[in-house]
mmCIF file of C-alpha atoms in Angstrom:
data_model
loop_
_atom_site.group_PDB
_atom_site.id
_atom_site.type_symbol
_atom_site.label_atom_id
_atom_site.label_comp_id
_atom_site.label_asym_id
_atom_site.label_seq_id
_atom_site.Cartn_x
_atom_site.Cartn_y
_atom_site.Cartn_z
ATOM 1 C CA UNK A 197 43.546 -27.689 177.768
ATOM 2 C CA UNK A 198 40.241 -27.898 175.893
ATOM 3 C CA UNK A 199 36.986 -28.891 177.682
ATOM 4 C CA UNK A 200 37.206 -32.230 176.505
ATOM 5 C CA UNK A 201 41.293 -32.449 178.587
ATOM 6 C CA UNK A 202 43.080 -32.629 175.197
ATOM 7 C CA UNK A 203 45.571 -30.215 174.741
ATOM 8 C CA UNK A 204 44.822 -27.256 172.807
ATOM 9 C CA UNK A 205 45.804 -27.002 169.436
ATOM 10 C CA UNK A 206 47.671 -23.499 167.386
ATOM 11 C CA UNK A 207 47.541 -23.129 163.789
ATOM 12 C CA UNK A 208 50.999 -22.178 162.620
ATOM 13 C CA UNK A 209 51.244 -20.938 159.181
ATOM 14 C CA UNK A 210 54.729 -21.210 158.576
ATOM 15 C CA UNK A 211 57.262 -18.952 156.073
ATOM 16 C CA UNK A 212 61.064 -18.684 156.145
ATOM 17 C CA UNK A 213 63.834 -18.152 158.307
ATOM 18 C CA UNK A 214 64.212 -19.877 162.028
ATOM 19 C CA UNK A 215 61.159 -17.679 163.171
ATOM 20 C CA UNK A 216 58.479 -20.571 162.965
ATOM 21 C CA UNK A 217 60.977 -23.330 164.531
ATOM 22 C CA UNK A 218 61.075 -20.535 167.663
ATOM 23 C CA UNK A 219 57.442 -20.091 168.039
ATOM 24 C CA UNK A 220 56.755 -23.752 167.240
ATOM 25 C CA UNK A 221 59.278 -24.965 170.231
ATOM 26 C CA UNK A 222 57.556 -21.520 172.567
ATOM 27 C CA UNK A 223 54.064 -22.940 171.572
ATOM 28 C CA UNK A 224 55.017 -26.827 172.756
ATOM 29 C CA UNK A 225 57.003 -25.816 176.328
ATOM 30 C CA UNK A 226 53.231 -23.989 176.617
ATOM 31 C CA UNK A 227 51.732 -27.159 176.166
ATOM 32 C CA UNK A 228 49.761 -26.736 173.005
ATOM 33 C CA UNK A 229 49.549 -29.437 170.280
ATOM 34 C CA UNK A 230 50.897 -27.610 166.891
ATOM 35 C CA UNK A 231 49.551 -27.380 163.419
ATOM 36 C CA UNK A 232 52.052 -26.714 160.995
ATOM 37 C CA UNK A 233 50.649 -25.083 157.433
ATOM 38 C CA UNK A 234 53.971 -25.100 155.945
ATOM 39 C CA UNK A 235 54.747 -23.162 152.664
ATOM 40 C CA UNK A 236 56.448 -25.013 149.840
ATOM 41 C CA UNK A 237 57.339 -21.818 148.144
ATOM 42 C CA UNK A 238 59.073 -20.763 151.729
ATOM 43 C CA UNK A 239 59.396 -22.735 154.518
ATOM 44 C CA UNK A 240 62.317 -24.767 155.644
ATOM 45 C CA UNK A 241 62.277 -28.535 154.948
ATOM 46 C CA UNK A 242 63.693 -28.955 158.642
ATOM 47 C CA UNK A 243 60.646 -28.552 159.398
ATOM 48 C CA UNK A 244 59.587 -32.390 158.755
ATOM 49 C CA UNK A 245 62.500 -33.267 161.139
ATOM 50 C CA UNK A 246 61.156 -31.214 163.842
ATOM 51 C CA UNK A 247 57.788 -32.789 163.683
ATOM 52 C CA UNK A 248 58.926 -36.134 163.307
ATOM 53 C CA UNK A 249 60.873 -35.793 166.453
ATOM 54 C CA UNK A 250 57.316 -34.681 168.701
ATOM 55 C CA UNK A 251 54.322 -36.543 168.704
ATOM 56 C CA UNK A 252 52.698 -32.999 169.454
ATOM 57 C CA UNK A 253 53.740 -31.318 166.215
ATOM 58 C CA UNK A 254 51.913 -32.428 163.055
ATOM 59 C CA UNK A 255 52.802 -30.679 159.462
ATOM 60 C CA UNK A 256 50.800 -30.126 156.641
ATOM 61 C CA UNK A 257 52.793 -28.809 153.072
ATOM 62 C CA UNK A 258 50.550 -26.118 150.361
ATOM 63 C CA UNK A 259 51.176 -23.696 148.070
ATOM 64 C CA UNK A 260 51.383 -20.439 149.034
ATOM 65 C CA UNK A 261 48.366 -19.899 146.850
ATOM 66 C CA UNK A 262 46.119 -22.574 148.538
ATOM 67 C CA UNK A 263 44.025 -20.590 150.807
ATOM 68 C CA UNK A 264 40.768 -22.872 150.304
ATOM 69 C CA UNK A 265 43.257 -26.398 151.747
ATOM 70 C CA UNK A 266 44.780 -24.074 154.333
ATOM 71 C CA UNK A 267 41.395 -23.078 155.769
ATOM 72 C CA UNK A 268 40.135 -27.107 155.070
ATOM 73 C CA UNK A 269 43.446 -28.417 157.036
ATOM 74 C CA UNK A 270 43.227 -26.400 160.091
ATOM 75 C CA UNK A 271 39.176 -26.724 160.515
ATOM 76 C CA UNK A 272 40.033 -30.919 159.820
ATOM 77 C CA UNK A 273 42.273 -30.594 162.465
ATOM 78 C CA UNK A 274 40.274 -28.617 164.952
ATOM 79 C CA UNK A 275 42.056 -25.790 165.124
ATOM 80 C CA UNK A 276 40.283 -22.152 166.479
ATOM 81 C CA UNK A 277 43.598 -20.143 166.927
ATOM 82 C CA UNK A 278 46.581 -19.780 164.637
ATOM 83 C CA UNK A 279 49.613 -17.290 164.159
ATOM 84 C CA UNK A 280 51.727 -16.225 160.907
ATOM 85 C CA UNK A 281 55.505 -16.555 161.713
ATOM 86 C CA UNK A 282 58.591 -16.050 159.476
ATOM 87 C CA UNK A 283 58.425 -13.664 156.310
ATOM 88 C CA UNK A 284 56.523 -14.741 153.173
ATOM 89 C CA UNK A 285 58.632 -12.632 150.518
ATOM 90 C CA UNK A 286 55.839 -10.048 149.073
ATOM 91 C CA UNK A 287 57.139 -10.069 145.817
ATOM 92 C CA UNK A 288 55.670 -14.288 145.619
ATOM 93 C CA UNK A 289 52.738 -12.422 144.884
ATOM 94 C CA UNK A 290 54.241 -11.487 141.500
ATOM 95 C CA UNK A 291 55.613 -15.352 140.864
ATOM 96 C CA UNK A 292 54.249 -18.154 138.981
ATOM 97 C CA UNK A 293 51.890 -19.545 142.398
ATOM 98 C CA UNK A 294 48.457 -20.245 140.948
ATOM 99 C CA UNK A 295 46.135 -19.372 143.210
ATOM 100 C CA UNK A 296 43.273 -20.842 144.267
ATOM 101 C CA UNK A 297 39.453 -19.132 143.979
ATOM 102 C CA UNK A 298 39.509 -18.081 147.654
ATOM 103 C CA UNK A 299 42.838 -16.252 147.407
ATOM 104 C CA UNK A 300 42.077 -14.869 143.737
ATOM 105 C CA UNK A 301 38.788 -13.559 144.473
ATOM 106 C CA UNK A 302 40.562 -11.968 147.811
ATOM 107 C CA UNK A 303 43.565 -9.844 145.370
ATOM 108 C CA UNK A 304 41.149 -9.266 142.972
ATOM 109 C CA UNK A 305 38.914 -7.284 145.859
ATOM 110 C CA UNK A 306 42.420 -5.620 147.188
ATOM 111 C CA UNK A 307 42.567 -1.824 146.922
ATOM 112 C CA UNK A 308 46.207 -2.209 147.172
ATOM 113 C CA UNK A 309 48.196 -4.978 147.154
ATOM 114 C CA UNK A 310 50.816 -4.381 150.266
ATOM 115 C CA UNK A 311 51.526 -6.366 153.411
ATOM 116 C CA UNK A 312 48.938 -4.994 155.269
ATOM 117 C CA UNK A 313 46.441 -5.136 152.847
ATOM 118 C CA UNK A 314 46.509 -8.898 152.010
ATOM 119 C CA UNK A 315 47.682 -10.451 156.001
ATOM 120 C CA UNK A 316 44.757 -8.157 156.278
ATOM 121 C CA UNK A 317 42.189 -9.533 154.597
ATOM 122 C CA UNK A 318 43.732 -13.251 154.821
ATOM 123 C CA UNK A 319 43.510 -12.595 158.782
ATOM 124 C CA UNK A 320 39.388 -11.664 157.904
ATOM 125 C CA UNK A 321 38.782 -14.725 156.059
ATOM 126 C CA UNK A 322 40.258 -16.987 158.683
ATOM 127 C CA UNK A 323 38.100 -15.188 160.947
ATOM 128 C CA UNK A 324 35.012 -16.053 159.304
ATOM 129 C CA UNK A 325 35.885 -19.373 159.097
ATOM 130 C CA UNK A 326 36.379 -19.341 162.655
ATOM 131 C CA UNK A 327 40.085 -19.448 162.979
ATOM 132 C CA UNK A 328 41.162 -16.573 165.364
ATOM 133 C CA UNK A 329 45.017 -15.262 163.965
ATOM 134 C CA UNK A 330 46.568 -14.124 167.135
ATOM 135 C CA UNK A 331 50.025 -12.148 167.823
ATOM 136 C CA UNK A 332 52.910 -13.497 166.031
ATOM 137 C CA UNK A 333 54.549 -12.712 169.905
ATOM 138 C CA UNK A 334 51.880 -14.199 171.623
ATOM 139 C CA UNK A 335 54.637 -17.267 173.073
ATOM 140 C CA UNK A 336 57.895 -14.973 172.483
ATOM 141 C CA UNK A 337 57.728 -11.848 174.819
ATOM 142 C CA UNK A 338 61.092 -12.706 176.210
ATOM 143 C CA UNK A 339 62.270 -11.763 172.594
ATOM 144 C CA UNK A 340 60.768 -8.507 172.239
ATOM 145 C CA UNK A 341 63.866 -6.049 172.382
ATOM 146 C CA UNK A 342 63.928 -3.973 175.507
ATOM 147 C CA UNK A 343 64.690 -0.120 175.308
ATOM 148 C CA UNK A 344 68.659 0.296 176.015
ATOM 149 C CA UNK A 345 72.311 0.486 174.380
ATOM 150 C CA UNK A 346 72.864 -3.383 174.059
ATOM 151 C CA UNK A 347 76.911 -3.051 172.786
ATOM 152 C CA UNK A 348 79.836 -2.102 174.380
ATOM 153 C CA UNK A 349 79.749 1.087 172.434
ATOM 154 C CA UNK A 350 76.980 3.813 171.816
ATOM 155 C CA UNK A 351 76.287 5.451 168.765
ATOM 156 C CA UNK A 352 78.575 8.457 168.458
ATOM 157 C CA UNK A 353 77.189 12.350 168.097
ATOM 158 C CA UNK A 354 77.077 11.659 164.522
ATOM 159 C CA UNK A 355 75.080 8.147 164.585
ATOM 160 C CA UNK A 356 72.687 9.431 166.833
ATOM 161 C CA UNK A 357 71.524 12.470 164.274
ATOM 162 C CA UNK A 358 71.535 9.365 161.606
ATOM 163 C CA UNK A 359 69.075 7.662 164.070
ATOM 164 C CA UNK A 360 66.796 11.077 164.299
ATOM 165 C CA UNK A 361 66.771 11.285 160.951
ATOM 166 C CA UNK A 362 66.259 7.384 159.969
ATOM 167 C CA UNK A 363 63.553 7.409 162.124
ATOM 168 C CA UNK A 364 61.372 10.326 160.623
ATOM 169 C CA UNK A 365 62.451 8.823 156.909
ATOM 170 C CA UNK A 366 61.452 5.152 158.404
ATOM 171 C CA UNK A 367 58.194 6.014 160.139
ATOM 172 C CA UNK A 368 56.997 8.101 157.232
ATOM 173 C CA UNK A 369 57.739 4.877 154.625
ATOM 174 C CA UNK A 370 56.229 2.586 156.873
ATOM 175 C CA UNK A 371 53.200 3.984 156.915
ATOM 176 C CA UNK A 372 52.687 3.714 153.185
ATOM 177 C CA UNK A 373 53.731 -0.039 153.987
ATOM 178 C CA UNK A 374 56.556 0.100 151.440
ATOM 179 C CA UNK A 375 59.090 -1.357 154.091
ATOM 180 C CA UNK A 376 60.665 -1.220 157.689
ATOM 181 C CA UNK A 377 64.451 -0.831 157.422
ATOM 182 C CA UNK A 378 65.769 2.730 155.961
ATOM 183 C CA UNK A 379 69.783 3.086 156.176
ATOM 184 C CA UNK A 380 71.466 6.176 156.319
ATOM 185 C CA UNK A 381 74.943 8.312 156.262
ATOM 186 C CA UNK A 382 75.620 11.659 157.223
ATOM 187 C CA UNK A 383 71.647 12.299 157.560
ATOM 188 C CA UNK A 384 70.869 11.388 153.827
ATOM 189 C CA UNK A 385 68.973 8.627 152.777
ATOM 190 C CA UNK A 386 70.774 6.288 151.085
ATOM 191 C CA UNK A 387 68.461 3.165 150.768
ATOM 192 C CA UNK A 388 64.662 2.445 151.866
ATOM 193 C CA UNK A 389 63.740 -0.753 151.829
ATOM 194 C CA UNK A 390 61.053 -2.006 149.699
ATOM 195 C CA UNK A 391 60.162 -5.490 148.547
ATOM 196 C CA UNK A 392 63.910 -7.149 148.648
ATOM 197 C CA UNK A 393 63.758 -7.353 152.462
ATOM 198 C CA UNK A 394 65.780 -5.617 155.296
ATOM 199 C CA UNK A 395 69.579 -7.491 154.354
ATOM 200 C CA UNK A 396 69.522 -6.868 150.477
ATOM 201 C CA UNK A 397 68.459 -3.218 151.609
ATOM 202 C CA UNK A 398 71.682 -3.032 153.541
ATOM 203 C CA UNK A 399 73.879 -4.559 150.957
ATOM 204 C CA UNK A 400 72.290 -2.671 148.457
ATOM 205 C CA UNK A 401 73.831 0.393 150.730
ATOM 206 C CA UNK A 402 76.796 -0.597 150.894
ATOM 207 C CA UNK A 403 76.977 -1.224 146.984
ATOM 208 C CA UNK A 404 75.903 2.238 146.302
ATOM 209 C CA UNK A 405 79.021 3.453 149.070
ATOM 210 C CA UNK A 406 81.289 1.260 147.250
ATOM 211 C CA UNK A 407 81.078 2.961 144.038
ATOM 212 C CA UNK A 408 81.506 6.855 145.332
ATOM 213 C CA UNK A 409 84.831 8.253 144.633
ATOM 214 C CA UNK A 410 85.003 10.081 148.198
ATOM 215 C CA UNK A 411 88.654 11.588 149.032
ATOM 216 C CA UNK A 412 90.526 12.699 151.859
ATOM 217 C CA UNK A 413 89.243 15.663 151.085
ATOM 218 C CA UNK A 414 85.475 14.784 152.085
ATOM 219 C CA UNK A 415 83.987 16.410 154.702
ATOM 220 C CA UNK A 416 81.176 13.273 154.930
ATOM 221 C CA UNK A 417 81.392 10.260 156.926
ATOM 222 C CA UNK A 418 81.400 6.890 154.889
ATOM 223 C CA UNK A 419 79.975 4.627 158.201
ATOM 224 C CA UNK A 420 75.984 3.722 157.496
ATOM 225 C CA UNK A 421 73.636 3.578 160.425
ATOM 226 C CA UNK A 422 70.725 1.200 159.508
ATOM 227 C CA UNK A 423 67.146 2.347 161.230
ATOM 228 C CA UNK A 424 64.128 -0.365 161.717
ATOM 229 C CA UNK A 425 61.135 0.477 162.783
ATOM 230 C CA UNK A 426 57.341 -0.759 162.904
ATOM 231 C CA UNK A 427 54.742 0.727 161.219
ATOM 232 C CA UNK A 428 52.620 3.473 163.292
ATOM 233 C CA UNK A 429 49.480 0.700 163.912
ATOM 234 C CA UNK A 430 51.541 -1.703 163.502
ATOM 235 C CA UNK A 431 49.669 -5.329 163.342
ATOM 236 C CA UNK A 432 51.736 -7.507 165.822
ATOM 237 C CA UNK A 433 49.694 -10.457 164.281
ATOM 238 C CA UNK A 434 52.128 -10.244 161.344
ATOM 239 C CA UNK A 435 55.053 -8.556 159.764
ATOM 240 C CA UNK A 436 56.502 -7.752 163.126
ATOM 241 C CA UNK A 437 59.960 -6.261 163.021
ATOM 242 C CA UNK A 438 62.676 -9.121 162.756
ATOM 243 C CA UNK A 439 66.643 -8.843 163.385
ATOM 244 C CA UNK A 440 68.732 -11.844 163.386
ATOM 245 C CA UNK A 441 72.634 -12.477 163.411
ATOM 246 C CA UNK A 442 72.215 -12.407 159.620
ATOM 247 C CA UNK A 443 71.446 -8.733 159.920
ATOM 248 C CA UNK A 444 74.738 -7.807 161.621
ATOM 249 C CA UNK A 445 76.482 -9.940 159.139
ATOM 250 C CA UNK A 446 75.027 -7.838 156.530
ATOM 251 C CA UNK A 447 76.179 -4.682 158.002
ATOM 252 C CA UNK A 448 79.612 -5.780 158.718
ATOM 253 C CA UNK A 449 79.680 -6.798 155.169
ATOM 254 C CA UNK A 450 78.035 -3.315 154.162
ATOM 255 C CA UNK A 451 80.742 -1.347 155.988
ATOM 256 C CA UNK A 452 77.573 -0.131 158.540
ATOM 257 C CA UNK A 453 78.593 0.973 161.980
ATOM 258 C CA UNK A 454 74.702 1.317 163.684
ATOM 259 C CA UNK A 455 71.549 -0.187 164.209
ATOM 260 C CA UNK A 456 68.627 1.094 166.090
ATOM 261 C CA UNK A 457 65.484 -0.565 166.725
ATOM 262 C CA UNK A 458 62.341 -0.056 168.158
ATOM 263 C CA UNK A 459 61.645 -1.253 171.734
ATOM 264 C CA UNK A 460 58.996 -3.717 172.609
ATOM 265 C CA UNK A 461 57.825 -4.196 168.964
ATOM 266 C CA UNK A 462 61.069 -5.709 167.606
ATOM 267 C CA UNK A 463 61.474 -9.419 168.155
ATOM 268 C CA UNK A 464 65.439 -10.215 168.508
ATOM 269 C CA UNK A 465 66.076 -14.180 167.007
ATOM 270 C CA UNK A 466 69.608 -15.144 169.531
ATOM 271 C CA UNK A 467 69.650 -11.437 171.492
ATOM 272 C CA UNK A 468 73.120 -12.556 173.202
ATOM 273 C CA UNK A 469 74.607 -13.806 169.843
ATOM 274 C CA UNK A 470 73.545 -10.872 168.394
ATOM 275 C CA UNK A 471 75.233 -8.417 170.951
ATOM 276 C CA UNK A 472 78.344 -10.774 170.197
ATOM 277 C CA UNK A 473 78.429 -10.211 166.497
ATOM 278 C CA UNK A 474 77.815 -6.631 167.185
ATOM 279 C CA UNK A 475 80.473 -5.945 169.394
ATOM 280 C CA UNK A 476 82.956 -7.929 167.792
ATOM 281 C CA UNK A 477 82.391 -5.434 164.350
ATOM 282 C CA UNK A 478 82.231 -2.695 166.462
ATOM 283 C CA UNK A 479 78.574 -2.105 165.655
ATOM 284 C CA UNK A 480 76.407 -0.121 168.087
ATOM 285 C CA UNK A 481 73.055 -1.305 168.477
ATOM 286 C CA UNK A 482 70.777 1.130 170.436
ATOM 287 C CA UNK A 483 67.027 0.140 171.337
ATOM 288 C CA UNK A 484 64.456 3.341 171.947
#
């Protein structure tokens, strides 16, 4: 509650995917009144129905490249606090979005131009307009992924060397900010994500396995074991670490056999439907 007893209000700036609908419905059983900034370029039209449905949820649509009306539509609606949930696709940057003088002047002043980089410096100017961006977890702890084998099976002797290796190869990309999600066979990287995001990374995997002409004779293993991992500071106020049932979907469809993740800065969308899809493709999932 706010000093005057109304409920307090959260910015949500709101991409893709079901992560905003999860932190939207986290953020109401809290009690707070929500703000949606919702993304033409990117966020669900659902979203409309949701609001319609609660008196405590109004939604605002821009551009991706309106920065000036996103900072004007939160301060009109009294909002001090906001969070970024679900992905905004990096390579929009490159698209036909026009943006506005705020968010030109901001890439134009960008050393680089990488997810860090420009959250970054979005996350300043919201700042010192007086809009606070807090942890894209801030209402989801319960999803963070907890350190454990969560599948019927464990990675094998094989896997786990994969996973040693992935790691090293993932930590080392991630700090450049070039991706999160490295997958890998017989410890040899065969695809680092960039900016296509983590399931075209794994199909793009399996594509490249598809096309060897590997006989009996092979002493190799064809399974892929796909590695995620945060960045070494990574910002939990944005680009957190995401799997989903779409992600075991895309390994089952890759011919992947593993998937480790990185405890307590991984958020799991549907944990127990995820285990489910797992096990039922014989996938391993392993949390460290």
């Amino acid at each position: 509650m706010t000093l005057s007893g109304e409920p307090e209000k959260l910015g949500l700036i709101a991409g893709n995917g079901r992560f905003p609908f999860l932190l939207l419905d986290a953020a109401r059983a809290h009690g707070l009144q929500v703000v949606v900034a919702a993304i033409n370029e990117e966020t669900d039209p659902k979203m409309n129905e949701r609001a319609a449905a609660d008196a405590g949820v109004r939604v605002h649509w821009l551009s991706l490249g309106e920065l000036s009306r996103l900072i004007e539509t939160f301060r009109a609606e009294g909002v001090t606090r906001a969070v970024m949930a679900g992905q905004v696709k990096h390579k929009q940057i490159f698209s036909s979005i026009r943006p506005d003088w705020r968010l030109a002047k901001l890439l134009l002043n960008l050393r680089t131009r990488n997810t860090d980089m420009l959250l970054g410096a979005v996350a300043k100017v919201l700042g010192d307009e007086g809009i606070e961006l807090i942890s894209s977890t801030q209402y989801l702890e319960p999803l963070l992924a907890k350190a454990g084998v969560l599948t019927r099976r464990a990675p094998d002797e094989e896997e786990e060397k994969d996973i040693v290796y992935g790691r090293a190869v993932g930590q080392a990309i991630a700090g450049y900010d070039l991706g999160q999600t490295v997958v890998i066979a017989a410890q040899a990287c065969v695809a680092v994500e960039a900016m296509e995001g983590t399931d075209a990374t794994i199909a793009r995997a399996g594509e490249l396995f598809r096309t060897l002409d590997v006989g009996a004779e092979s002493t190799l293993r064809r399974g892929l074991t796909v590695v995620k991992v945060a960045k070494p500071n990574q910002d939990m106020r944005f680009d957190v670490p995401v799997i989903g049932v779409a992600t075991i979907e895309a390994m089952k469809a890759a011919g992947a056999t593993c998937l480790a993740i990185e405890a307590e800065r991984t958020l799991m969308f549907d944990p127990a439907a995820i285990v489910r899809a797992a096990d039922d493709g014989g996938i391993a999932i392993v949390v460290k």
